[in-house]
Structures are given as structure tokens and as C-alpha cells.
Coordinates of C-alpha atoms in Angstrom, one line a residue:
X894 CA 0.1 -0.1 0.1
X895 CA 2.7 2.7 0.8
X896 CA 4.8 1.5 -2.5
X897 CA 1.2 2.4 -4.3
X898 CA 0.6 5.2 -2.7
X899 CA 4.3 7.0 -3.2
X900 CA 4.2 5.8 -6.9
X901 CA 0.8 7.9 -7.3
X902 CA 1.7 10.8 -5.5
X903 CA 5.2 11.0 -7.0
X904 CA 4.0 10.4 -10.6
X905 CA 1.4 13.6 -10.0
X906 CA -1.5 12.0 -12.2
X907 CA -4.3 13.2 -9.5
X908 CA -2.3 16.5 -9.6
X909 CA -2.4 16.7 -13.3
X910 CA -6.5 15.7 -13.5
X911 CA -7.5 18.4 -10.7
X912 CA -5.6 20.9 -12.4
X913 CA -7.2 19.9 -15.5
X914 CA -10.9 19.9 -14.0
X915 CA -10.3 23.4 -12.3
X916 CA -13.2 25.1 -14.0
X917 CA -15.1 22.4 -13.3
X918 CA -18.2 22.0 -10.3
X919 CA -16.2 21.3 -6.8
X920 CA -18.7 18.2 -6.8
X921 CA -17.8 16.5 -10.2
X922 CA -13.9 17.6 -9.8
X923 CA -14.1 15.8 -6.4
X924 CA -15.6 12.5 -7.9
X925 CA -13.7 12.0 -11.0
X926 CA -10.6 12.4 -9.1
X927 CA -11.1 10.3 -6.1
X928 CA -12.2 7.6 -8.8
X929 CA -9.4 8.3 -10.7
X930 CA -7.1 7.4 -7.4
X931 CA -9.1 4.2 -7.1
X932 CA -8.8 3.3 -10.5
X933 CA -4.7 3.4 -10.5
X934 CA -4.9 2.2 -7.3
X935 CA -6.5 -1.1 -8.4
X936 CA -4.5 -1.2 -11.9
X937 CA -0.8 -1.0 -9.9
X938 CA -2.4 -3.5 -7.5
X939 CA -3.3 -6.0 -10.3
X940 CA -0.6 -8.4 -10.2
X941 CA -0.6 -9.0 -6.7
X942 CA -4.7 -9.4 -6.8
X943 CA -4.2 -12.0 -9.7
X944 CA -2.1 -14.0 -7.4
X945 CA -3.6 -13.9 -4.1
X946 CA -6.9 -14.2 -5.4
X947 CA -6.8 -16.0 -8.9
X948 CA -3.7 -18.4 -9.7
X949 CA -3.1 -19.3 -5.7
X950 CA -6.7 -20.2 -5.3
X951 CA -6.5 -22.2 -9.1
X952 CA -2.9 -24.1 -7.7
X953 CA -5.1 -25.6 -4.9
X954 CA -8.0 -26.1 -6.8
X955 CA -10.3 -24.0 -4.7
X956 CA -11.4 -22.6 -8.2
X957 CA -12.7 -23.5 -12.0
X958 CA -13.6 -20.2 -12.8
X959 CA -11.5 -20.1 -16.3
X960 CA -9.5 -16.8 -16.2
X961 CA -11.5 -14.8 -18.7
X962 CA -14.5 -15.3 -16.4
X963 CA -12.6 -14.1 -13.5
X964 CA -11.3 -10.9 -15.2
X965 CA -14.3 -10.2 -16.7
X966 CA -16.4 -10.2 -13.2
X967 CA -13.6 -8.6 -12.0
X968 CA -13.8 -5.6 -14.6
X969 CA -17.5 -5.0 -13.5
X970 CA -16.7 -5.2 -9.7
X971 CA -13.8 -2.7 -10.2
X972 CA -16.2 -0.6 -12.0
X973 CA -19.0 -1.1 -9.1
X974 CA -16.0 -0.2 -6.7
X975 CA -14.7 3.1 -8.5
X976 CA -18.4 4.3 -8.8
X977 CA -19.7 3.6 -5.1
X978 CA -15.9 4.3 -3.6
X979 CA -16.3 7.8 -5.9
X980 CA -19.7 8.6 -4.4
X981 CA -18.6 7.5 -0.6
X982 CA -15.2 9.9 -0.8
X983 CA -17.5 12.8 -2.1
X984 CA -19.4 12.5 0.6
X985 CA -16.3 12.1 3.0
X986 CA -15.0 15.3 1.2
X987 CA -18.1 17.3 1.6
X988 CA -18.3 16.5 5.3
X989 CA -14.6 18.5 5.6
X990 CA -15.9 21.2 3.9
X991 CA -18.9 21.5 5.4
X992 CA -18.1 21.0 9.3
X993 CA -14.5 22.0 8.9
X994 CA -12.3 20.0 11.7
X995 CA -15.2 18.2 13.2
X996 CA -15.5 16.1 10.3
X997 CA -14.3 13.1 11.6
X998 CA -16.9 13.4 14.2
X999 CA -19.4 12.8 11.2
X1000 CA -18.2 10.5 9.2
X1001 CA -19.4 7.7 11.9
X1002 CA -23.2 8.4 10.8
X1003 CA -21.9 8.6 7.3
X1004 CA -20.3 5.2 6.9
X1005 CA -23.0 3.6 8.9
X1006 CA -25.7 4.7 6.3
X1007 CA -23.6 3.9 3.6
X1008 CA -23.1 0.8 5.0
X1009 CA -26.9 -0.5 5.6
X1010 CA -27.2 1.2 2.0
X1011 CA -24.9 -1.3 0.6
X1012 CA -26.5 -4.4 2.6
X1013 CA -30.2 -3.5 1.4
X1014 CA -29.1 -3.0 -2.3
X1015 CA -26.4 -6.5 -2.4
X1016 CA -28.9 -9.3 -2.3
X1017 CA -31.5 -6.9 -4.8
X1018 CA -28.8 -5.3 -7.1
X1019 CA -25.2 -5.9 -6.9
X1020 CA -25.0 -9.8 -6.1
X1021 CA -27.4 -11.0 -8.7
X1022 CA -24.9 -8.8 -11.1
X1023 CA -22.2 -12.3 -10.3
X1024 CA -24.3 -14.9 -9.6
X1025 CA -27.5 -16.6 -10.9
X1026 CA -30.2 -16.8 -7.9
X1027 CA -33.0 -18.9 -8.5
X1028 CA -35.5 -20.2 -6.0
X1029 CA -34.2 -23.3 -4.1
X1030 CA -36.2 -26.5 -6.1
X1031 CA -38.8 -28.3 -3.9
X1032 CA -37.2 -31.3 -2.0
X1033 CA -35.7 -32.1 1.4
X1034 CA -33.2 -29.6 2.0
X1035 CA -36.0 -26.7 1.0
X1036 CA -38.2 -28.5 3.9
X1037 CA -34.9 -28.1 6.4
X1038 CA -34.6 -24.2 4.9
X1039 CA -38.3 -23.2 5.4
X1040 CA -38.4 -24.2 8.7
X1041 CA -35.1 -22.3 9.8
X1042 CA -36.5 -18.8 7.6
X1043 CA -39.5 -19.3 9.3
X1044 CA -37.6 -19.1 12.8
X1045 CA -35.5 -16.3 11.4
X1046 CA -38.8 -13.9 9.7
X1047 CA -37.4 -14.3 6.3
X1048 CA -40.2 -14.9 3.9
X1049 CA -40.2 -18.6 2.4
X1050 CA -39.9 -17.0 -1.3
X1051 CA -36.5 -15.5 -0.1
X1052 CA -34.7 -19.0 -0.3
X1053 CA -32.6 -19.0 -3.3
X1054 CA -29.6 -21.7 -4.7
X1055 CA -27.0 -19.6 -6.7
X1056 CA -24.1 -20.7 -9.2
X1057 CA -21.0 -20.7 -6.7
X1058 CA -19.2 -23.2 -8.1
X1059 CA -18.5 -20.3 -11.0
X1060 CA -16.2 -18.6 -8.7
X1061 CA -15.3 -21.0 -6.0
X1062 CA -15.2 -24.9 -5.2
X1063 CA -16.0 -24.1 -1.4
X1064 CA -18.8 -25.3 0.1
X1065 CA -20.8 -22.1 1.4
X1066 CA -24.1 -20.3 2.1
X1067 CA -25.0 -16.6 3.0
X1068 CA -27.9 -15.0 4.8
X1069 CA -27.7 -11.4 3.6
X1070 CA -29.3 -8.5 3.2
X1071 CA -31.3 -6.2 6.0
X1072 CA -35.2 -5.4 6.8
X1073 CA -37.3 -6.6 3.1
X1074 CA -34.3 -7.7 1.3
X1075 CA -33.4 -10.5 3.5
X1076 CA -32.4 -13.8 1.9
X1077 CA -31.0 -17.3 2.3
X1078 CA -28.8 -18.7 -0.4
X1079 CA -27.0 -21.5 -0.9
X1080 CA -24.0 -22.5 -3.7
X1081 CA -25.4 -25.2 -6.0
X1082 CA -21.5 -26.8 -4.2
X1083 CA -23.5 -27.6 -1.6
X1084 CA -26.5 -29.0 -3.8
X1085 CA -23.6 -31.1 -5.5
X1086 CA -21.0 -32.7 -2.6
X1087 CA -22.5 -32.0 1.0
X1088 CA -24.7 -34.1 2.9
X1089 CA -28.3 -33.0 4.1
X1090 CA -26.9 -32.4 7.5
X1091 CA -24.1 -30.9 6.5
X1092 CA -26.6 -28.0 4.4
X1093 CA -28.3 -27.7 7.5
X1094 CA -25.9 -27.2 10.1
X1095 CA -24.2 -24.5 7.9
X1096 CA -27.1 -22.6 7.0
X1097 CA -28.3 -22.9 10.6
X1098 CA -25.3 -21.1 11.4
X1099 CA -25.8 -18.5 8.8
X1100 CA -29.1 -17.8 9.9
X1101 CA -27.4 -17.4 13.2
X1102 CA -25.8 -14.2 12.5
X1103 CA -29.1 -13.0 11.1
X1104 CA -31.3 -13.8 13.9
X1105 CA -28.3 -12.6 16.7
X1106 CA -28.0 -9.1 14.9
X1107 CA -24.4 -9.7 13.9
X1108 CA -25.1 -7.1 11.1
X1109 CA -25.7 -4.5 13.2
X1110 CA -23.0 -5.1 15.4
X1111 CA -20.3 -5.1 12.8
X1112 CA -22.0 -1.7 11.8
X1113 CA -21.7 -0.3 15.5
X1114 CA -18.1 -1.7 15.4
X1115 CA -17.1 0.0 11.8
X1116 CA -19.1 3.0 13.2
X1117 CA -17.2 3.2 16.3
X1118 CA -13.7 2.3 14.6
X1119 CA -14.1 4.7 11.4
X1120 CA -14.8 7.7 13.7
X1121 CA -11.6 7.0 15.4
X1122 CA -9.7 6.2 12.3
X1123 CA -11.0 9.3 10.5
X1124 CA -9.8 11.4 14.1
X1125 CA -6.1 10.1 13.6
X1126 CA -5.9 10.4 10.1
X1127 CA -7.0 14.3 10.3
X1128 CA -4.0 14.3 13.5
X1129 CA -1.5 11.9 11.4
X1130 CA -2.0 13.6 7.6
X1131 CA 0.4 16.1 7.9
X1132 CA 3.3 14.0 8.8
X1133 CA 2.4 11.3 6.3
X1134 CA 1.9 13.6 3.8
X1135 CA 5.3 15.5 4.3
X1136 CA 7.0 11.4 3.9
X1137 CA 5.2 11.2 0.5
X1138 CA 5.9 14.9 -0.5
X1139 CA 2.2 15.7 -1.4
X1140 CA 0.8 19.1 -0.9
X1141 CA -2.5 20.6 -0.1
X1142 CA -3.7 19.2 2.9
X1143 CA -6.4 16.2 4.0
X1144 CA -9.2 17.9 2.5
X1145 CA -7.6 18.0 -1.0
X1146 CA -9.1 15.0 -3.3
X1147 CA -5.7 14.5 -5.2
X1148 CA -4.3 13.5 -1.9
X1149 CA -6.9 10.4 -1.4
X1150 CA -4.0 7.9 -1.9
X1151 CA -2.1 9.2 1.5
X1152 CA -5.5 9.2 3.3
X1153 CA -6.0 5.7 2.4
X1154 CA -2.6 4.4 3.2
X1155 CA -3.4 5.9 6.6
X1156 CA -6.5 4.2 7.4
X1157 CA -5.2 1.3 5.9
X1158 CA -2.3 1.1 8.6
X1159 CA -4.8 2.2 11.4
X1160 CA -6.8 -0.9 10.2
X1161 CA -4.1 -2.9 10.3
X1162 CA -3.5 -1.9 13.7
X1163 CA -6.5 -2.6 15.0
X1164 CA -7.1 -6.0 12.9
X1165 CA -7.0 -7.8 16.5
X1166 CA -10.0 -6.4 17.4
X1167 CA -12.1 -6.6 14.7
X1168 CA -10.8 -10.1 14.5
X1169 CA -11.5 -10.9 17.6
X1170 CA -15.4 -9.3 17.4
X1171 CA -15.2 -11.5 14.3
X1172 CA -14.7 -14.8 15.9
X1173 CA -17.0 -14.1 18.9
X1174 CA -19.7 -14.0 16.6
X1175 CA -18.6 -17.0 14.4
X1176 CA -18.7 -18.9 17.7
X1177 CA -22.3 -17.6 18.8
X1178 CA -23.3 -18.8 15.4
X1179 CA -22.0 -21.7 15.4
X1180 CA -24.0 -22.4 18.9
X1181 CA -26.9 -20.9 17.2
X1182 CA -26.9 -23.7 15.0
X1183 CA -25.9 -26.4 17.4
X1184 CA -28.9 -25.4 19.4
X1185 CA -31.4 -24.7 16.8
X1186 CA -30.6 -27.5 14.1
X1187 CA -29.0 -30.1 16.5
X1188 CA -26.5 -31.3 14.1
X1189 CA -23.3 -31.3 15.9
X1190 CA -21.9 -34.0 13.8
X1191 CA -23.1 -32.2 10.4
X1192 CA -21.5 -29.1 11.6
X1193 CA -18.3 -30.6 12.4
X1194 CA -18.3 -32.5 9.2
X1195 CA -18.9 -29.4 7.2
X1196 CA -15.9 -27.8 9.2
X1197 CA -13.9 -30.1 8.7
X1198 CA -13.8 -29.7 5.0
X1199 CA -12.5 -26.3 5.7
X1200 CA -9.1 -27.7 6.8
X1201 CA -8.7 -28.2 3.2
X1202 CA -8.0 -24.3 2.7
X1203 CA -7.6 -23.0 6.4
X1204 CA -5.0 -24.0 8.5
X1205 CA -7.4 -26.1 11.6
X1206 CA -4.6 -26.1 14.1
X1207 CA -2.9 -22.3 14.3
X1208 CA -1.1 -20.6 17.6
X1209 CA -2.7 -19.0 19.6
X1210 CA -0.9 -15.7 18.5
X1211 CA -1.9 -16.4 14.6
X1212 CA -5.4 -16.6 15.9
X1213 CA -5.8 -13.7 18.0
X1214 CA -4.2 -11.4 15.2
X1215 CA -5.4 -13.2 11.6
X1216 CA -8.0 -15.3 12.1
X1217 CA -11.6 -14.0 11.6
X1218 CA -13.0 -17.2 12.3
X1219 CA -11.8 -19.9 15.6
X1220 CA -9.5 -22.2 14.4
X1221 CA -11.7 -25.5 12.7
X1222 CA -10.1 -27.4 15.6
X1223 CA -11.5 -25.5 18.3
X1224 CA -15.2 -25.2 16.7
X1225 CA -15.1 -28.8 16.1
X1226 CA -14.2 -29.8 19.8
X1227 CA -17.0 -27.0 20.5
X1228 CA -19.3 -28.9 18.5
X1229 CA -18.4 -32.2 20.1
X1230 CA -18.6 -31.2 23.4
X1231 CA -22.0 -29.9 22.4
X1232 CA -23.0 -33.5 21.5
X1233 CA -21.6 -35.1 25.0
X1234 CA -23.8 -32.5 26.9
X1235 CA -26.7 -33.7 24.9
X1236 CA -25.8 -36.9 25.4
X1237 CA -25.6 -36.4 29.0
X1238 CA -28.5 -34.7 29.3
X1239 CA -30.5 -37.7 27.9
X1240 CA -29.5 -40.3 30.1
X1241 CA -30.1 -38.3 33.3
X1242 CA -33.4 -38.2 32.4

């Protein structure tokens, strides 16, 4: 990130673009410069992204997606990222203009509003761009998922299967959206290579995230962290601007790469806190599945499959810093302990 930031700032492409658009309105100029910064950032980082997100996954057999399809979808994703990211930073720079040094205080509510809007739109507008969602066919899988949907307050006509095998060979399911846009979706990988118990246990885990309100916990944490990050960025920016040989201050859109670098640095430092919150939620969702679906063997079986692409036994330090999920070993042990407790409870009745 530091290398890319240095290249963009030293190159001066954003300075030149801002100068050429000097006679345009502030909002248009700011959006175009921010969008250009995101585009250049993505282009420079493309080789690394190709390696980590495609070639490495393909080398381990985690994806069968043709490179052409991957690149095509990446272009669409990049276009959405530039559009939505440009609008977000336009709003952020507008806060700087309107509220002065207190802009960081308003940034939390602005970020939360943007996240809620994105979650509302995602299952309806964004996700169907990348995958084909169809109603889950009638059968024992649908029967099981309808009961979970009823318990979660999700309409039965919002249960879908999608062609997740297009991008990944991993079995996955998710519950996305908020309010009226919420829906359950399982990858077609589940219907091809997972047992019914696996599907029910994993979907129960995902429904647990929704029922337990983890979406809102996540928004609350990001709201607080965004305020903290932007507050610190406002104070630290002059020093970083000097190091990167920039000029114009934090409110200059041409300096967006520097602001992004500072935020990413702070995000890296806060990663253990964010990952702790994520691991806590994941374990709570496991427990929801165990309690409401009652298939510890199914959950354990599905978890063991993830050991193919996730270290099942990291050190305590590795897990604390880098892992968004508890270790596979810990999660399987939790499921087996639940099974043992249930068996013990039955023998005492």
C-alpha cells in the first residue's frame, strides 16, 4: 500500500487531473479525482490481486473459474467499486467542507448510513450481477431451510440457490440483506457435494448471524472505528503528507491515496480487535446452529472440509491476530462438547 501510494503521489497524475478540471464544479471534480485514484490504485495492485485471488486459489484447486471469466467479473466489480467508492469519498470530502475540523465526528454516521444502504441493495442489485439466483427447488433441503426461514422471519420465497461453483469450489451459504431485502442463499456446491446434515448445520450457522443481529454489531463497530480512524488520520495526515512529498492537506482529493494509506495502516493495527469481534460472532452462530438445528456431527463434518484451505490448528497468537474465524479444531471441539452434553442430559432423564 505504501509503495502504490508513493507511486501515485510522485507520478502526479491526480494533481494533473485536478488542474485540468479546475473550471468544473467542485462535486464533479472531487468525484472524478477520487474515482481516478481508486482506478490507478487497482491497476497498480492488479498483479498481486491476480496472484492471491486467482492463481493461488486455482493452484490449490479451490476454483475452476476460467481466467477470462474471472477478469470479466473483476472489471465489473472494479466499476462498481469505483462508482460507489467515488460517491463515498465525495460525501467524505463534503463533510470536510461543511463541518471543518469536526468532519471526523460526522464520519461515523455517514459510514453507517452507507453500509446499511449497501446491505439493502446487495442481494437485490449487486449480487445478481455476479451470480444467477434461483428459487431453491422443492425437496428435503428446501423443507429444512423453510423452517429456519420461518424462525428467522425471512419469507419462504426468499430462499435461493446460486451458481457459486462459478467462482469457488468451496461449499458455502449466506444470509444477506436487511429488513425486506433479507434472503437465504446456498451455493450449488452444497447440492452437489455436501450431505443434508452438512447443509442444514451450515445454513443454521448463517441464519444465526442474522437472528443474533451480528450485522448490526458489525455496523456499530465499524461506525466507532471509522470515527477513531478518521480522527487519528486528521491528526497524523500532515506528517504522512510530508513523507510522501504531497501538498494541499487532507481536504484535497488529490491526496486521497495518502488518506487511504493512513486508514489502511490504522486498520491493520486494529485488526486483532476486529478479528476478535468476528471470532466471537462466529462461535455464537455455531452455538445457534447447534441449539436450533441440533446436528453437531453435520456441523463438524462441514467444518472439517474447510481444513482443506484453512489451517485447522494455528497458534494462539496467529489466531488472535489474523483469524476472522475460530480455528477449525476449536470449532469442531465445541460441536463435540455440545454433543456430549446432549448425550449426558439424555442419560440423566
